[in-house]
Tab-separated table of C-alpha atoms and ligand atoms in Angstrom:
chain	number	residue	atom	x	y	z
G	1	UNK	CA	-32.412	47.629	5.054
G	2	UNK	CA	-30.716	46.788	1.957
G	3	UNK	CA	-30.772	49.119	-1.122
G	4	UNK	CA	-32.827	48.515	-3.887
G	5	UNK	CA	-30.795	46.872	-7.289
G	6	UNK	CA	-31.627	48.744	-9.861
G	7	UNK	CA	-29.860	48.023	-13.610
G	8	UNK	CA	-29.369	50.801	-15.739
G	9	UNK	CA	-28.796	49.961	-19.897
G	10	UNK	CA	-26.740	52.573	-21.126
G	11	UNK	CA	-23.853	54.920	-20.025
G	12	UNK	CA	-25.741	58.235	-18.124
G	13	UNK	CA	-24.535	61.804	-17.155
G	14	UNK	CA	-21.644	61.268	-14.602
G	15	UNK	CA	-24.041	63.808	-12.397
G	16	UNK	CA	-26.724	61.504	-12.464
G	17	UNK	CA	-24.753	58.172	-12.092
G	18	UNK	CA	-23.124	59.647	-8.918
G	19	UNK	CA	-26.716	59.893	-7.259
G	20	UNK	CA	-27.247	56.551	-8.547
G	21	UNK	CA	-24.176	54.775	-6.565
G	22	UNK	CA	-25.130	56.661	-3.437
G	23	UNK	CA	-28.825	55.800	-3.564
G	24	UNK	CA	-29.109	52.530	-4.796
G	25	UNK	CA	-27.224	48.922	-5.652
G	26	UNK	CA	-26.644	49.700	-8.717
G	27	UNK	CA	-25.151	47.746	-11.960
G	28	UNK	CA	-24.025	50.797	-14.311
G	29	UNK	CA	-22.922	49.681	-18.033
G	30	UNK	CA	-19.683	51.416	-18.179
G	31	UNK	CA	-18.524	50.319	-22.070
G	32	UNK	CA	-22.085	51.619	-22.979
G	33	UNK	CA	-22.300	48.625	-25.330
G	34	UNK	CA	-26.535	48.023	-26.349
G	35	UNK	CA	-28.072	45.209	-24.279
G	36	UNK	CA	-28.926	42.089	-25.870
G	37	UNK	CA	-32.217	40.775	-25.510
G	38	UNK	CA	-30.981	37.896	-23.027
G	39	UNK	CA	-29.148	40.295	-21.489
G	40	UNK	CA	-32.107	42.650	-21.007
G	41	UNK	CA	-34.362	39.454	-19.897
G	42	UNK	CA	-30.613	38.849	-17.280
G	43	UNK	CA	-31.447	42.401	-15.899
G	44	UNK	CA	-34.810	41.971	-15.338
G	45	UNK	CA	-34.218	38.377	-12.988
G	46	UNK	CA	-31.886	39.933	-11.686
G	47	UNK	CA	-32.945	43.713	-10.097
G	48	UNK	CA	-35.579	45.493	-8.449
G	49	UNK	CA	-35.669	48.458	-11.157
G	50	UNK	CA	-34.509	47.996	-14.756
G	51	UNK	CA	-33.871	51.815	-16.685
G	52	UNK	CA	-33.797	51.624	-20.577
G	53	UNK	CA	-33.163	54.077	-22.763
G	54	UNK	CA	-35.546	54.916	-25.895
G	55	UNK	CA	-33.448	52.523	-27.950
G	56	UNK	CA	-33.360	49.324	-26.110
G	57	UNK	CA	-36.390	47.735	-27.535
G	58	UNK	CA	-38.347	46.195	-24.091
G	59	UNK	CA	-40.193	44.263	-26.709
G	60	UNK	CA	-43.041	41.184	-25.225
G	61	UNK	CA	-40.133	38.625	-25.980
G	62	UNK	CA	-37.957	40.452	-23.328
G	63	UNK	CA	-41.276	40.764	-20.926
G	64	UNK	CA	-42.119	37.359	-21.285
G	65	UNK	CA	-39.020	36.103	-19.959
G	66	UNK	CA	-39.539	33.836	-16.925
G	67	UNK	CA	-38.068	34.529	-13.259
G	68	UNK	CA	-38.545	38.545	-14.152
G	69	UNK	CA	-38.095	40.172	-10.646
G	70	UNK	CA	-37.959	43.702	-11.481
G	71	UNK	CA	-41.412	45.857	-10.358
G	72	UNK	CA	-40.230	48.987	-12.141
G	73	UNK	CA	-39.089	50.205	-15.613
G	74	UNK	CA	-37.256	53.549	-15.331
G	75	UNK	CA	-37.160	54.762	-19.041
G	76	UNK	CA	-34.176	57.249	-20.128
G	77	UNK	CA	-36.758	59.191	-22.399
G	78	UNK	CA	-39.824	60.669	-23.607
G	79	UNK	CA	-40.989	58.183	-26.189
G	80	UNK	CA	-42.268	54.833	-24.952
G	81	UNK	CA	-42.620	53.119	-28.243
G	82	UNK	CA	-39.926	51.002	-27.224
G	83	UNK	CA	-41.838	49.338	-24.256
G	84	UNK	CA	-44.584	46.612	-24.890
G	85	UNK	CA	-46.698	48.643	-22.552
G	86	UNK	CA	-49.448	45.731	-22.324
G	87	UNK	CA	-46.867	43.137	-21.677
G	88	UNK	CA	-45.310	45.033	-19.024
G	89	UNK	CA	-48.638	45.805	-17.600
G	90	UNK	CA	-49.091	41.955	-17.519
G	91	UNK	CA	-45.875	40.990	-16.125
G	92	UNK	CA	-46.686	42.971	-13.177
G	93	UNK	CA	-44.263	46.325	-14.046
G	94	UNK	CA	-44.477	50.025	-13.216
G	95	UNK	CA	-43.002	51.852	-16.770
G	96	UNK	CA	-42.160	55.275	-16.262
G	97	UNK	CA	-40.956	58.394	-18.707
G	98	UNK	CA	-39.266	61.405	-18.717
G	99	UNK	CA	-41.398	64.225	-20.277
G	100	UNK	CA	-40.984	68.058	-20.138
G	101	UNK	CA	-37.749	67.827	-19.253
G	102	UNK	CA	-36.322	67.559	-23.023
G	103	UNK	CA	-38.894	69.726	-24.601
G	104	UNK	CA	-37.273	72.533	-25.255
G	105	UNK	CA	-33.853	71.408	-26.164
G	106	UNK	CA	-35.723	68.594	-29.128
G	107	UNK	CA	-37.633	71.438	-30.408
G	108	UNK	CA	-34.345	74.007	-30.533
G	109	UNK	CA	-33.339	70.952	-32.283
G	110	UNK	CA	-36.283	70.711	-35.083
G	111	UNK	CA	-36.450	74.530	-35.697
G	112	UNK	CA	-32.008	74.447	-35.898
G	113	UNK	CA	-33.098	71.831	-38.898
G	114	UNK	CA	-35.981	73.833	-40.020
G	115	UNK	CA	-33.299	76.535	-40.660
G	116	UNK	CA	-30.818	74.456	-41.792
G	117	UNK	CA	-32.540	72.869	-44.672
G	118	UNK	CA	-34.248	76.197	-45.679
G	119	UNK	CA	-31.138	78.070	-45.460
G	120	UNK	CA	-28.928	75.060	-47.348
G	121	UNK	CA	-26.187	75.855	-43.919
G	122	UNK	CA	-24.838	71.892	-43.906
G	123	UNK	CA	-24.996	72.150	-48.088
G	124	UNK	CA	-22.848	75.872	-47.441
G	125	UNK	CA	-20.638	74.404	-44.982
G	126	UNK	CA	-19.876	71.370	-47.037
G	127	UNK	CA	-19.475	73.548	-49.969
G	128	UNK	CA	-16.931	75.773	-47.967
G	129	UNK	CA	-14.750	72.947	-45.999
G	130	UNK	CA	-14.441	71.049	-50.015
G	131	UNK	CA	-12.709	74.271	-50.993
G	132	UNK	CA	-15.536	75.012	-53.268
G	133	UNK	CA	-16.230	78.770	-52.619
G	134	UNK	CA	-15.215	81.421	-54.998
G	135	UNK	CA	-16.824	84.331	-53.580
G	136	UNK	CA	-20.012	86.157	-52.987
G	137	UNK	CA	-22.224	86.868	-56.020
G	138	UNK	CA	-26.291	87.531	-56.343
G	139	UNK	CA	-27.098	83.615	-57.487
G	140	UNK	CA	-25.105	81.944	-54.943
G	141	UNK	CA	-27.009	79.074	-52.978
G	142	UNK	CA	-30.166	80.929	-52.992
G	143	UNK	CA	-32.216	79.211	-50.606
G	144	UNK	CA	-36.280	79.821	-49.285
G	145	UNK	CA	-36.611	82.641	-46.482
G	146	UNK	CA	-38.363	81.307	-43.529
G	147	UNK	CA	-39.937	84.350	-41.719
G	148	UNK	CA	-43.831	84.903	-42.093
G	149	UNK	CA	-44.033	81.535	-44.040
G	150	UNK	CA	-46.386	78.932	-42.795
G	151	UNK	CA	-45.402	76.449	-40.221
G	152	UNK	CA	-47.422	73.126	-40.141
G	153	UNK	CA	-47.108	70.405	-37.537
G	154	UNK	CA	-48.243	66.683	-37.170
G	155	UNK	CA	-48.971	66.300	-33.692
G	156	UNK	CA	-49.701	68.892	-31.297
G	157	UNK	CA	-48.121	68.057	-28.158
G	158	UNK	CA	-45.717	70.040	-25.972
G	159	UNK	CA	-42.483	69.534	-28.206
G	160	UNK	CA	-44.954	70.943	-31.091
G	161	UNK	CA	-46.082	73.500	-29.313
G	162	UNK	CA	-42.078	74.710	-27.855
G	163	UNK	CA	-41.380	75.060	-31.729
G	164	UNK	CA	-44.733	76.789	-32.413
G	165	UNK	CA	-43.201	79.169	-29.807
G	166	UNK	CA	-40.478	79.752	-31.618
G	167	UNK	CA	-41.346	80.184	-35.001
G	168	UNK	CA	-44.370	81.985	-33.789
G	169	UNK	CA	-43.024	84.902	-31.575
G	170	UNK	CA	-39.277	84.365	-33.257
G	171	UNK	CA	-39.496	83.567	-37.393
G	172	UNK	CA	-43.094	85.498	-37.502
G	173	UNK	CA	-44.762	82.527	-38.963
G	174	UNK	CA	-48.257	81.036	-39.258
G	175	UNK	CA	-49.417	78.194	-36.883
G	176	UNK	CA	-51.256	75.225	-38.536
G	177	UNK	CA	-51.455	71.775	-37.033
G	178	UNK	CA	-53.058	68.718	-37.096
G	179	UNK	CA	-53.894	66.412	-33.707
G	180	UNK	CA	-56.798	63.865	-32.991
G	181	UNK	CA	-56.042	65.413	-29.491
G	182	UNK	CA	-55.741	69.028	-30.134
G	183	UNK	CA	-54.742	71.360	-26.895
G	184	UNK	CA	-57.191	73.891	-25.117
G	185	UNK	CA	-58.200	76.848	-27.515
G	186	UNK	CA	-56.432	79.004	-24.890
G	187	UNK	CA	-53.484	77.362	-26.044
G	188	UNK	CA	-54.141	77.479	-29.692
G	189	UNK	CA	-54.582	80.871	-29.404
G	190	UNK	CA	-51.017	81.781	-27.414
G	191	UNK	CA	-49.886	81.208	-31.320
G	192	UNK	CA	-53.021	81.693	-33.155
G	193	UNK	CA	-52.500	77.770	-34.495
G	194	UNK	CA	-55.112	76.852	-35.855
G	195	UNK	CA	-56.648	72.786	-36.137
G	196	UNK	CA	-56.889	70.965	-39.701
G	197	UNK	CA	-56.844	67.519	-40.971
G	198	UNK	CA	-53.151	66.271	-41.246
G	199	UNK	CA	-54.121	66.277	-45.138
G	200	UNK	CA	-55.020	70.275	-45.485
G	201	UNK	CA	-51.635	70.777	-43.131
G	202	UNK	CA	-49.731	69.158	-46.014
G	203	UNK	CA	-51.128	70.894	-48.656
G	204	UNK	CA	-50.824	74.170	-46.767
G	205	UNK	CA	-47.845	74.537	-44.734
G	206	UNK	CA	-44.475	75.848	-46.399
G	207	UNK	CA	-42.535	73.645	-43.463
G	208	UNK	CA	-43.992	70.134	-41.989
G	209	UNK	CA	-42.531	70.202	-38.562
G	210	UNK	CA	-43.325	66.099	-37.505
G	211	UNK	CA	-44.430	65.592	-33.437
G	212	UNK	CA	-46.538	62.220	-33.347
G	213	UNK	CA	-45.556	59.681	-31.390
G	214	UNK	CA	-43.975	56.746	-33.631
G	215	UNK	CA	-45.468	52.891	-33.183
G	216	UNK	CA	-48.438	51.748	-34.663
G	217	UNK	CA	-50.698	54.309	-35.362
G	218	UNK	CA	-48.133	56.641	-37.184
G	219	UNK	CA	-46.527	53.868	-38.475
G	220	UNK	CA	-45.690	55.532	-42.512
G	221	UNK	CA	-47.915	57.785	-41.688
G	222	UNK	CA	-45.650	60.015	-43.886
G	223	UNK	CA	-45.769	58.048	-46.905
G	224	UNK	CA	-45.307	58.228	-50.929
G	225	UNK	CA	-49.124	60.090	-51.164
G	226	UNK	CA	-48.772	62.309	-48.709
G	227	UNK	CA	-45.879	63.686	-49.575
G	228	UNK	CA	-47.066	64.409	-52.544
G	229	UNK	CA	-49.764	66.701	-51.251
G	230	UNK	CA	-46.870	68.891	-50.065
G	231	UNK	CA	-46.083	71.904	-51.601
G	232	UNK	CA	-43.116	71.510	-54.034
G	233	UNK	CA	-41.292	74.127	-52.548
G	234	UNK	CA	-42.289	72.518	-48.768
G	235	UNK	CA	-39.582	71.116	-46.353
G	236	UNK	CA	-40.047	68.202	-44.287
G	237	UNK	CA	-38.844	68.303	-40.474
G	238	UNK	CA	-38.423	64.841	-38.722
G	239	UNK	CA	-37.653	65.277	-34.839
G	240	UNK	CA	-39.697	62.829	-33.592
G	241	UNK	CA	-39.574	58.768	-34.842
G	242	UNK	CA	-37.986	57.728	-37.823
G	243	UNK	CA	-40.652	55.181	-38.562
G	244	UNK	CA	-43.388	57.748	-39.046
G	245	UNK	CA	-41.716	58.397	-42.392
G	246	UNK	CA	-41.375	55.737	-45.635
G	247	UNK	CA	-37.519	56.455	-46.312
G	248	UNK	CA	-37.517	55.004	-49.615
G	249	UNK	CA	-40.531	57.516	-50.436
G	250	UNK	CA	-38.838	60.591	-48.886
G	251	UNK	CA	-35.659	59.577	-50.810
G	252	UNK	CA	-37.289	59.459	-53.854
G	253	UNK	CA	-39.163	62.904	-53.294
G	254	UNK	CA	-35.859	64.398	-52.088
G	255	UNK	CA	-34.485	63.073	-55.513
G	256	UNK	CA	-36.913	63.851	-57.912
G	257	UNK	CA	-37.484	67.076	-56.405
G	258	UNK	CA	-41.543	66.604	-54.916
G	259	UNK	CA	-41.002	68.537	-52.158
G	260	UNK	CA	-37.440	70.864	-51.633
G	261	UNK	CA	-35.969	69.780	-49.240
G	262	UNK	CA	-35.795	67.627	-45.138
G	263	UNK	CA	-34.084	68.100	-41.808
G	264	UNK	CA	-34.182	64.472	-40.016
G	265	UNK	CA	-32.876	63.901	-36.615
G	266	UNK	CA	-34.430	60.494	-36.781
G	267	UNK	CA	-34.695	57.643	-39.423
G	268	UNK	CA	-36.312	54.166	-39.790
G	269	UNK	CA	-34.081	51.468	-38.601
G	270	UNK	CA	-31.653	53.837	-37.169
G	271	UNK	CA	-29.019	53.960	-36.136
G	272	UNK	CA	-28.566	52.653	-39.966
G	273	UNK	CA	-28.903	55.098	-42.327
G	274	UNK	CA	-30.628	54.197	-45.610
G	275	UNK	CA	-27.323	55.036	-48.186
G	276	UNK	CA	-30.007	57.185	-50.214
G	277	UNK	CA	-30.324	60.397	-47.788
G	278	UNK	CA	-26.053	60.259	-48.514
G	279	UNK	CA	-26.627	61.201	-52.191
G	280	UNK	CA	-29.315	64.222	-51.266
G	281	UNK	CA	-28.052	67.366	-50.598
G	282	UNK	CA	-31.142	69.013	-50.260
G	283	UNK	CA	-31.389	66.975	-46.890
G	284	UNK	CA	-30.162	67.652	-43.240
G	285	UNK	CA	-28.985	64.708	-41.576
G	286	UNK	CA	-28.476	64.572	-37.335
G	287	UNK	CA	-27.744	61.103	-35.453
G	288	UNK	CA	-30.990	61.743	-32.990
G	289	UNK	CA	-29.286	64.635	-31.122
G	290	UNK	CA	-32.949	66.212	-29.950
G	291	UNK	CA	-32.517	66.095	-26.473
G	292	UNK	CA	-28.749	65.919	-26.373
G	293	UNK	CA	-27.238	68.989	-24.331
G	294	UNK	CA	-26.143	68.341	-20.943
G	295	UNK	CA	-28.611	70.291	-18.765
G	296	UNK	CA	-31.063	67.964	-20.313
G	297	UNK	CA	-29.454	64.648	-19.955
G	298	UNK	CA	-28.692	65.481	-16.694
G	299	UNK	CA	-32.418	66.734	-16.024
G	300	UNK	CA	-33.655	63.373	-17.675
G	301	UNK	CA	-31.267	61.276	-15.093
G	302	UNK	CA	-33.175	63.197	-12.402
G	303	UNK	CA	-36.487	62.720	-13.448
G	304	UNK	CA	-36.142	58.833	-13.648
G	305	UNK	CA	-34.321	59.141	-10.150
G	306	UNK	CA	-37.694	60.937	-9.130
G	307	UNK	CA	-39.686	58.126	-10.699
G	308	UNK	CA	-37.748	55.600	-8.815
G	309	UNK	CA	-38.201	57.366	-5.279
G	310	UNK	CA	-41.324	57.765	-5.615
G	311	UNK	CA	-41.637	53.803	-6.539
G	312	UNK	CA	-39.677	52.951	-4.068
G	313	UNK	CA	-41.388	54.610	-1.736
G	314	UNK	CA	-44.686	53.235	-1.994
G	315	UNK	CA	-46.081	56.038	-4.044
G	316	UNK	CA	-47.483	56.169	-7.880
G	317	UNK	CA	-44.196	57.792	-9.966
G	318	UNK	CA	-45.177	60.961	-11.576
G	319	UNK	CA	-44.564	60.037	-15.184
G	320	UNK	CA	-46.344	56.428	-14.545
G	321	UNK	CA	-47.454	55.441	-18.115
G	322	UNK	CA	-49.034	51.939	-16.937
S	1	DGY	C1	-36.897	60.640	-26.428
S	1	DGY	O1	-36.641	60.895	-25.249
S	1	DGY	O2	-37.922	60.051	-26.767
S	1	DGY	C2	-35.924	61.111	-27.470
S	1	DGY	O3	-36.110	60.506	-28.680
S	1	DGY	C3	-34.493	60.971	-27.000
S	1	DGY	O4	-34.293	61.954	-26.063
């Protein structure tokens, strides 16, 4: 019996694309080059699997594409914003993810920006590296302390919850968050978080730790009023979508000084960045580096190779999202 094709978008974990070569007929993209919509629509004519990653937009104009022969989309990633979910559905596709594997690593992530912005460390090591530094002295880059301050986050999920972990039990802070889903109270209560509106988690956190999903409904959710129920003093942590927050609004309240400070691993319209975050120190700036250490890349690899076995072999893949 012939082995399945199955077309993968972007460059993967040599690991990962070993298992691929043995296990299937597979089309790797060696220069790692993004796929163009025709060549996305090309992949799916022309394979039994296709795997994108969380920034090759499998949009309804790449669904609707005639001849598609694919059964199965393999995303690289947690977030499925990416996918038309309802075309896919409609063209006949199984769409898988990759979840829990990169939840600790993207929350390491947000609470290493957390720090960063509260403790000014890129500003410091800037300041260092320009030759700036002429010794210690009491008034130095004072910065905000982070233990026992108040930790709020948008979105309650498992990412939300690894960093609730760790400023929790590590940073001894407070546990507020907001969710129109909110976890079991058993789990609330492993951190003693306790469930507002997103609005009271603004006004009352000292850090606003982001974990929504981006698309639609969070679409600006973080916008020019709600930052400005933030505490003055408040930092903004982005680990999740870019598009959840109005960059010309967060520039502007970076600028004028409406809240202190951001760590963003993510941005609207990346991978441009808007040439205002340049010009503000008081923010931390990462090219989407959440789930980027090798044990988790490689881990992700293996979970979509899971998805397609299982696919493949009849069965319903574990992370089936439609
Ligand atoms: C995801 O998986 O959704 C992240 O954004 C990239 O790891």
């Amino acid at each position: 019996m012939s082995k399945p094709k199955v077309i993968i978008s972007r460059k993967w974990p040599e690991q990962v694309e070993a298992q691929l070569k043995e296990l299937y007929d597979v089309q790797l993209n060696e220069s790692d080059e993004a796929m163009t919509v025709e060549q996305m629509q090309d992949a799916l004519r022309n394979c039994d699997a296709f795997c994108p990653t969380v920034t090759d937009p499998v949009n309804a104009a790449v669904l609707g594409a005639d001849g598609i022969t694919a059964k199965m989309i393999g995303s690289y990633g947690v977030g499925y914003n990416h996918i038309d979910l309802k075309a896919a559905e409609t063209a006949g596709l199984t769409v898988s993810n990759t979840p829990e594997v990169l939840t600790d690593c993207t929350a390491d992530i947000a609470m290493g920006l957390l720090l960063s912005a509260a403790r000014r460390i890129g500003e410091g090591e800037r300041h260092l590296r320009n030759g700036e530094w002429t010794g210690w002295r009491p008034t130095h880059m004072i910065a905000t302390k982070v233990t026992g301050k108040t930790l709020g986050c948008i979105g309650f999920g498992r990412i939300a919850q690894a960093m609730a972990q760790r400023a929790h039990f590590g940073f001894g802070m407070k546990i507020i968050f907001s969710d129109p889903y909110p976890p079991s109270q058993e789990v609330m209560n492993r951190f003693g978080a306790v469930h507002m509106s997103a609005e009271e988690v603004l006004a009352q956190a000292d850090f606003v730790s982001l974990h929504c999903p981006g698309g639609e409904s969070t679409y600006h959710l973080i916008n020019e009023e709600r930052i400005k129920m933030m505490k003055p003093t408040a930092i903004l942590v982005n680990s999740a979508r870019g598009d959840v927050v109005d960059n010309q609004a967060l520039i502007s309240a970076l600028k004028n000084g409406t809240i202190a400070g951001a760590g963003l691993d993510v941005f609207e319209g990346e991978p441009k960045l808007d040439p205002g975050f340049l010009d503000c120190e008081n923010a931390v700036l990462l090219p989407h580096l959440g789930s980027a250490s090798l044990e988790t890349r490689i881990a992700m690899g293996e979970r979509v190779l899971e998805n397609l076995a299982a696919f493949f072999a009849g069965k319903a893949p574990r992370d089936k999202l439609v």
